[in-house]
Tab-separated table of C-alpha atoms in Angstrom:
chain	number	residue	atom	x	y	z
A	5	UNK	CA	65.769	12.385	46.094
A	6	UNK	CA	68.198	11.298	49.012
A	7	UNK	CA	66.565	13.277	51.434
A	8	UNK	CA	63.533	11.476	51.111
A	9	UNK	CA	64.101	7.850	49.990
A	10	UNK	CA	66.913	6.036	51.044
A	11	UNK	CA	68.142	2.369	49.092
A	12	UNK	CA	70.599	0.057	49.852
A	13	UNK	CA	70.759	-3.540	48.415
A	14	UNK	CA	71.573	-6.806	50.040
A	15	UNK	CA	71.598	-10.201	48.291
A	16	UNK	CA	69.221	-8.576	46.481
A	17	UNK	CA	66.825	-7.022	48.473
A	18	UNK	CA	66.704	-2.987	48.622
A	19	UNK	CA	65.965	-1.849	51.544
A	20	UNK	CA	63.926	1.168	50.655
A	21	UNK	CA	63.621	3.817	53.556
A	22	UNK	CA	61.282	7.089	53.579
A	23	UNK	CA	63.827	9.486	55.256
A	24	UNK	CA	62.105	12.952	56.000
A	25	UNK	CA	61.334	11.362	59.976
A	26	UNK	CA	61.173	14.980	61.211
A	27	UNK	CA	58.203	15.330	59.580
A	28	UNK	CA	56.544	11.695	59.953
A	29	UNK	CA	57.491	11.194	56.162
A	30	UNK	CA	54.590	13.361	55.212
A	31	UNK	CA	54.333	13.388	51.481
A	32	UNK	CA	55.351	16.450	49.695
A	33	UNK	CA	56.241	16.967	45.934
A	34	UNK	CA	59.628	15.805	46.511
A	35	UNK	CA	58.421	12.606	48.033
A	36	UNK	CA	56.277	11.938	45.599
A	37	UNK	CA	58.931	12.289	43.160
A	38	UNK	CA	60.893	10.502	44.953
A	39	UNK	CA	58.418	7.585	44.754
A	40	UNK	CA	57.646	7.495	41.407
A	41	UNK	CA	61.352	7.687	40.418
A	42	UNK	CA	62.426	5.356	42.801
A	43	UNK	CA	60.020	2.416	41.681
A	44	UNK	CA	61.066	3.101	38.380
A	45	UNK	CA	64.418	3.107	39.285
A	46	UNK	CA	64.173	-0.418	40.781
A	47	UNK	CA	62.125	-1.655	38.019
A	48	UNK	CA	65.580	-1.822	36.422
A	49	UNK	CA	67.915	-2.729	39.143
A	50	UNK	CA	69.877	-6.169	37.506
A	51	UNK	CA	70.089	-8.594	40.124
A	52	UNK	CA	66.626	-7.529	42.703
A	53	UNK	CA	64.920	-10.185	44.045
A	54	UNK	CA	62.526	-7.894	46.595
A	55	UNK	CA	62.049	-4.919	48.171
A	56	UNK	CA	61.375	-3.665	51.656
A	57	UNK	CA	59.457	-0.586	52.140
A	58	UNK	CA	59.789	1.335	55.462
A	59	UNK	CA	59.701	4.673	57.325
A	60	UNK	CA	62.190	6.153	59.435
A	61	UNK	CA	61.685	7.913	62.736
A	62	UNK	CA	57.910	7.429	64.139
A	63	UNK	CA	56.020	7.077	61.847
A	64	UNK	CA	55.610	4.901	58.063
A	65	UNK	CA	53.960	8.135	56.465
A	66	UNK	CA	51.606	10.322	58.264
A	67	UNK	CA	50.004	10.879	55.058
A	68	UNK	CA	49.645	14.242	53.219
A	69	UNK	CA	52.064	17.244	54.493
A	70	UNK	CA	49.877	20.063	56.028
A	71	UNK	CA	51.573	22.217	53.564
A	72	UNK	CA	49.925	21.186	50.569
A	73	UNK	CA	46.419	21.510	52.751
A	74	UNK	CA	47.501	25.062	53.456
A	75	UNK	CA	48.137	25.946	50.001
A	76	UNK	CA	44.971	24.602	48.760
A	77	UNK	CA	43.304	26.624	51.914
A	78	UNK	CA	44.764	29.755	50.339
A	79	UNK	CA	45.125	29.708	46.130
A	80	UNK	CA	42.623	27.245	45.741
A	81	UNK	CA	44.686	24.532	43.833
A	82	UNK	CA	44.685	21.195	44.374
A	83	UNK	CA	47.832	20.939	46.588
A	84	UNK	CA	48.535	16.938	45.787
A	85	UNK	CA	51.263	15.714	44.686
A	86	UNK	CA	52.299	18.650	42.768
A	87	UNK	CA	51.608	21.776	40.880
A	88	UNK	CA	48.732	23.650	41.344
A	89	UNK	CA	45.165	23.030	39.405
A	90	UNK	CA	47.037	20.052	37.775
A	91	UNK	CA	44.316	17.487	35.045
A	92	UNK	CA	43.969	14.562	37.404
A	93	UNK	CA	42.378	12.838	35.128
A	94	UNK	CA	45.698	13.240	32.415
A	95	UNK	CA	46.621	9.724	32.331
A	96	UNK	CA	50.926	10.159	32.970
A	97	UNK	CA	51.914	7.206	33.598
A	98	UNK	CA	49.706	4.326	31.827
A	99	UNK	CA	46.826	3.752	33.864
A	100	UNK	CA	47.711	6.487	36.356
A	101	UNK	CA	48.528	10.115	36.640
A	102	UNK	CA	51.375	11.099	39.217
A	103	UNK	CA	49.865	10.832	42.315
A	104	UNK	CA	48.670	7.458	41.575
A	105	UNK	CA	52.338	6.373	40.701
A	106	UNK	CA	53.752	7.105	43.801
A	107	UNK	CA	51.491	3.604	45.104
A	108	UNK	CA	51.045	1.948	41.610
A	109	UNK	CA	54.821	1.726	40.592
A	110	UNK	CA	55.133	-0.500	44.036
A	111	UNK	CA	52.853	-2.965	42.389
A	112	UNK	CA	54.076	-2.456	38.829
A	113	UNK	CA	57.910	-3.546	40.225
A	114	UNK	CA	58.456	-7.668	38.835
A	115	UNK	CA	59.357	-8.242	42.569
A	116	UNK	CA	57.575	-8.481	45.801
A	117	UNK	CA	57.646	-5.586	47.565
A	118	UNK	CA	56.976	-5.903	51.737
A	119	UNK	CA	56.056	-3.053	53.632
A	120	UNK	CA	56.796	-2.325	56.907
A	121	UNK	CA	54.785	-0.251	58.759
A	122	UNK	CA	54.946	1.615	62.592
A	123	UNK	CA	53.441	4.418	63.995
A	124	UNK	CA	50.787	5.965	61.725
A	125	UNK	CA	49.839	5.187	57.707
A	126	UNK	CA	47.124	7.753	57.360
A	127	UNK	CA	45.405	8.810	53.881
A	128	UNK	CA	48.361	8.915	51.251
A	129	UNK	CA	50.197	7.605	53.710
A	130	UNK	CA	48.151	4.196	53.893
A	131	UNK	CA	47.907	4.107	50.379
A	132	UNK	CA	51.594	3.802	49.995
A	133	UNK	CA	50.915	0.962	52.076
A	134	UNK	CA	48.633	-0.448	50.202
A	135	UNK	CA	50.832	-0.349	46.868
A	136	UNK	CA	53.062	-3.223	48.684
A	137	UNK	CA	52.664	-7.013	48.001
A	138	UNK	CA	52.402	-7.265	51.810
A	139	UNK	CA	52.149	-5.366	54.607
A	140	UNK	CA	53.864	-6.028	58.081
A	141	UNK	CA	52.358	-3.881	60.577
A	142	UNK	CA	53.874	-3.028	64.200
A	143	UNK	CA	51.840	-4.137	67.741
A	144	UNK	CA	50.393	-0.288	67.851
A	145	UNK	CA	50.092	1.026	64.379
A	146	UNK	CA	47.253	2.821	63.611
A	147	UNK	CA	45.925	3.458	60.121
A	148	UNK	CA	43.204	5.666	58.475
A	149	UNK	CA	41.804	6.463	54.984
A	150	UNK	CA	41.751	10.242	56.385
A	151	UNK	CA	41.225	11.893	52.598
A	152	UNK	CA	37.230	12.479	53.656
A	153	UNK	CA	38.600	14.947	56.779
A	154	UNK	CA	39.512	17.778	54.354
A	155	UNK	CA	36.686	17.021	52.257
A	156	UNK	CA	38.186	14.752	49.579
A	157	UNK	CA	38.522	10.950	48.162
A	158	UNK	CA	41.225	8.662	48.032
A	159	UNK	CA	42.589	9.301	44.907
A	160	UNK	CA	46.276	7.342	45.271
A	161	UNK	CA	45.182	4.219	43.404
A	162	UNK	CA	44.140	3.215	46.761
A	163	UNK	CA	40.272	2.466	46.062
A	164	UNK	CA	41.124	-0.240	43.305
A	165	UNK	CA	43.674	-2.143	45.840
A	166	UNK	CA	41.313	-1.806	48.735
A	167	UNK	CA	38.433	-3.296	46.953
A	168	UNK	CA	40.722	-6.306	46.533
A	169	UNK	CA	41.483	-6.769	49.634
A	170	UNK	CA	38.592	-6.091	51.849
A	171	UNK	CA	34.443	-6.405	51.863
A	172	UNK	CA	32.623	-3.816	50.342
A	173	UNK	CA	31.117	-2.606	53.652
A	174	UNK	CA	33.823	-2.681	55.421
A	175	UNK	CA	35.796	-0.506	52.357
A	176	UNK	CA	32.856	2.278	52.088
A	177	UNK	CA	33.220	2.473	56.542
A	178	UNK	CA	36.828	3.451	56.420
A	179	UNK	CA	36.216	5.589	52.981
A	180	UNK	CA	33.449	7.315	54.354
A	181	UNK	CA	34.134	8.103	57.906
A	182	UNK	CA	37.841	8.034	58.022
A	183	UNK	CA	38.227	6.374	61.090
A	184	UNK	CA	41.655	5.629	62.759
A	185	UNK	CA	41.724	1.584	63.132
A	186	UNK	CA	44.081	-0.535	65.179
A	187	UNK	CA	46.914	-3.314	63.736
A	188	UNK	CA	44.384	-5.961	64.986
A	189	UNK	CA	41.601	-4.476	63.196
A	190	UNK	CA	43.737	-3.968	60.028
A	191	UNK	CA	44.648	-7.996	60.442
A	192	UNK	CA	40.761	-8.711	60.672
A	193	UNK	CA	39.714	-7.036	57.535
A	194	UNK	CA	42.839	-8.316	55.466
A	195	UNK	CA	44.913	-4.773	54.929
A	196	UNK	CA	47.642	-6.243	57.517
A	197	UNK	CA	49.710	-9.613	56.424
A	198	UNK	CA	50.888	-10.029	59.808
A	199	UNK	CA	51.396	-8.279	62.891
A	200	UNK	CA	55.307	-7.846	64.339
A	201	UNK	CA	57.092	-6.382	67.429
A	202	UNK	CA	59.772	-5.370	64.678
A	203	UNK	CA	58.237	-5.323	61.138
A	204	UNK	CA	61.212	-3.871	59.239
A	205	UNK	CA	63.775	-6.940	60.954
A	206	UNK	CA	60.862	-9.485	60.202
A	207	UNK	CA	60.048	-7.657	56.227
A	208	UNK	CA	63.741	-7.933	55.488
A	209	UNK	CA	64.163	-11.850	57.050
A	210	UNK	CA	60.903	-12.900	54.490
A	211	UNK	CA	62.363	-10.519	51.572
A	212	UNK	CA	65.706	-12.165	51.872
A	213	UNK	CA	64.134	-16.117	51.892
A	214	UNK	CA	62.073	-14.913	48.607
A	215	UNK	CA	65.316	-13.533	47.090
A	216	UNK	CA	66.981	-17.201	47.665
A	217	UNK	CA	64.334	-18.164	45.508
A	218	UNK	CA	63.970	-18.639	41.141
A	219	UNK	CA	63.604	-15.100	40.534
A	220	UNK	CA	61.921	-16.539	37.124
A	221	UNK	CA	59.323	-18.149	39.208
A	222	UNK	CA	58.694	-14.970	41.171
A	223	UNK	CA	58.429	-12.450	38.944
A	224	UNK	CA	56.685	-14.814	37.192
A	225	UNK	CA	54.227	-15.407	40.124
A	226	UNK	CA	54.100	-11.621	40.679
A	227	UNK	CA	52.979	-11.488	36.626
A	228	UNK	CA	50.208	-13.914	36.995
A	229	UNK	CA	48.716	-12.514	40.751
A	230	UNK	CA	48.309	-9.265	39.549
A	231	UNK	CA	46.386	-10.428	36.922
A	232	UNK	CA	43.834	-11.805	38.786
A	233	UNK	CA	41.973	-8.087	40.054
A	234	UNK	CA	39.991	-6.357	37.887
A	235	UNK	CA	40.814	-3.880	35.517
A	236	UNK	CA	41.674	-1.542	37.220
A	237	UNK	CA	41.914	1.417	34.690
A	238	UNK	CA	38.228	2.746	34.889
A	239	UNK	CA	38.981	2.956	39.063
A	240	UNK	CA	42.091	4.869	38.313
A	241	UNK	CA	40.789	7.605	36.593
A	242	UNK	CA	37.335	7.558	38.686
A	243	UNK	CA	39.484	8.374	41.377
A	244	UNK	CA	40.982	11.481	39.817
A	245	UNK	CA	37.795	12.792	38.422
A	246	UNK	CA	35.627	12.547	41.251
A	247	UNK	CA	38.627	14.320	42.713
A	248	UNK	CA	38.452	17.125	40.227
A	249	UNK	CA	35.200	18.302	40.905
A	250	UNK	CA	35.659	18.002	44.612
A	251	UNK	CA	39.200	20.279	44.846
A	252	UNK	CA	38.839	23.804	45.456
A	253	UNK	CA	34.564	23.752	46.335
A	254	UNK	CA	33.196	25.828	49.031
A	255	UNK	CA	32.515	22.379	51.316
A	256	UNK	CA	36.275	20.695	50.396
A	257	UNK	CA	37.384	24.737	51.343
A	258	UNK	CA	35.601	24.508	54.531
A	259	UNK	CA	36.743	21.368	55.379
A	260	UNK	CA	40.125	22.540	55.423
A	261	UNK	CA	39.654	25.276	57.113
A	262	UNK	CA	37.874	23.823	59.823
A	263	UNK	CA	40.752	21.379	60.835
A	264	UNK	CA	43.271	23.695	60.355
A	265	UNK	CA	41.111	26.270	62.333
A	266	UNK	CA	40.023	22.875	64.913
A	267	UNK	CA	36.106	24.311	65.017
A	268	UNK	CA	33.046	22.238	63.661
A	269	UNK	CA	32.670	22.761	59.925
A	270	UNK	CA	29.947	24.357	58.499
A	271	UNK	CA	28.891	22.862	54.707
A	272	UNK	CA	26.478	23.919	52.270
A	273	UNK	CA	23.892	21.301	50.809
C-alpha cells in the first residue's frame, strides 16, 4: 500500500498523499486497494480529528490507468478496479461494491476529510474528489467526468454525491459529454469549496483549526450532514448495473478502441 498512499499524522490530522506521481496517480488495483484500506484504516485511528487528501507530482488523479482500458480492449472484462468480469452489482461493502469504496469510505470516515486538488481530477479521478467533505482546488485545475469517452458511466459512487451538489442540468452536461471544466467553473456549479494558489498548505491550515475543535461536536456534525442526502443505496447499485450491461458491448469496445487508436469511433444503433 506504501507505494500508493502515503499517511502521516499531525495534531491529528493525516495527511493522506496518493504517491504513484509518475503516473498522475492513475488508479490501478493497488490504488484502489489502497483506498479502500486506507479509509478503513483511519476509520479507526484513536486520536483523528481530519484528514487531508492530496496527490503528489502533477496531478490529484488523472483518473483510470490506461492499463485497465487496455485490458478491457483485449479480454473483454471490465478492467475497474479489479478482477476481470467482476458482479458490480455484489454489494461488498454495505451500500457499495469495491470500486465504490475507494470514494464512499472518504465520506463514511467520522471526520472531515479536505481534498486538495492540482493538475487534473478526471473520471475516477474526480470522483475521489468528490468522496471529500470539501474540495480545495488549485488556480488551473481542470476536472472531467471522462467515464462517457470509453463508452461507460460513472460508476464510483460519484452520481449520488454529484446530484447533491450540483443542478440537474448542469450534472447530466458533464455526465453526458464529458467535458474538461476549469477551477472557476467547478466553483460556479458548487464541486469546488474554494479556489487556492496552494490547496494542500491551505487544506492542512483549515484541517488543523477543525482538529482544535470538540471532536464530539464534529463527528457529531459529520453524523447529522450526511444524513441530510437521500438514500443513496438505490444510486449505488444503479450505478453498477447500468455499468454491467454497458462493459464489454461492441459500442463500449469501440469506444476504447477509438481513443486508444485516436480515430473517430464508429457505433452501432
Amino acid at each position: 500500500m506504501e507505494d500508493r498512499i502515503s499517511v502521516s499524522m499531525t495534531d491529528g490530522v493525516a495527511d493522506v498523499r496518493l504517491v504513484r506521481a509518475d503516473k498522475m496517480n492513475a488508479l490501478d488495483a493497488a490504488m484502489f486497494a489502497a483506498l479502500v484500506d486506507t479509509a478503513e484504516r483511519l476509520s479507526h485511528e484513536k486520536g483523528l480529528r481530519a484528514v487531508v487528501l492530496s496527490g503528489e507530482g502533477r496531478a490529484f488523479c488523472a483518473g483510470l490507468d490506461m492499463g485497465r482500458f487496455a485490458a478491457m480492449n483485449d479480454n473483454g472484462g471490465d478492467g475497474i478496479g479489479g478482477a476481470q468480469k467482476r458482479d458490480l452489482a455484489l454489494r461488498t461493502h454495505g451500500l457499495c461494491n469495491h470500486s465504490q469504496q475507494a470514494v464512499w469510505g472518504w465520506r463514511q470516515l467520522p471526520v472531515p476529510v479536505i481534498a486538495a486538488v492540482h493538475g487534473v481530477a478526471f473520471g475516477g479521478g474526480f470522483q475521489v474528489a468528490l468522496g471529500a467533505d470539501m474540495r480545495f482546488l488549485a488556480p488551473d485545475t481542470r476536472m472531467s467526468v471522462m467515464e462517457i469517452k470509453w463508452g461507460l458511466v460513472p460508476d464510483m459512487a460519484g452520481t449520488p454525491i454529484l446530484a447533491s451538489l450540483v443542478r440537474d442540468d448542469i450534472l447530466r452536461d458533464l455526465t453526458y459529454t464529458g467535458r474538461i471544466f476549469s477551477a472557476q467553473e467547478a466553483l460556479s456549479y458548487g464541486l469546488a469549496t474554494r479556489i487556492c494558489d496552494d490547496p494542500r498548505a491551505e487544506a492542512l491550515s483549515v484541517a488543523l483549526e477543525i482538529a482544535q475543535k470538540s471532536p464530539d461536536a464534529i463527528r457529531a456534525a459529520k453524523r447529522m450532514l450526511n444524513n441530510l442526502t437521500v438514500d443513496p443505496g438505490p444510486a449505488l447499485l444503479a450505478e453498477s448495473v447500468e455499468q454491467m450491461k454497458l462493459m464489454g458491448g461492441p459500442n463500449q469496445t469501440e469506444a476504447v478502441r477509438a481513443n486508444i487508436e485516436k480515430r473517430a469511433p464508429k457505433f452501432v444503433d
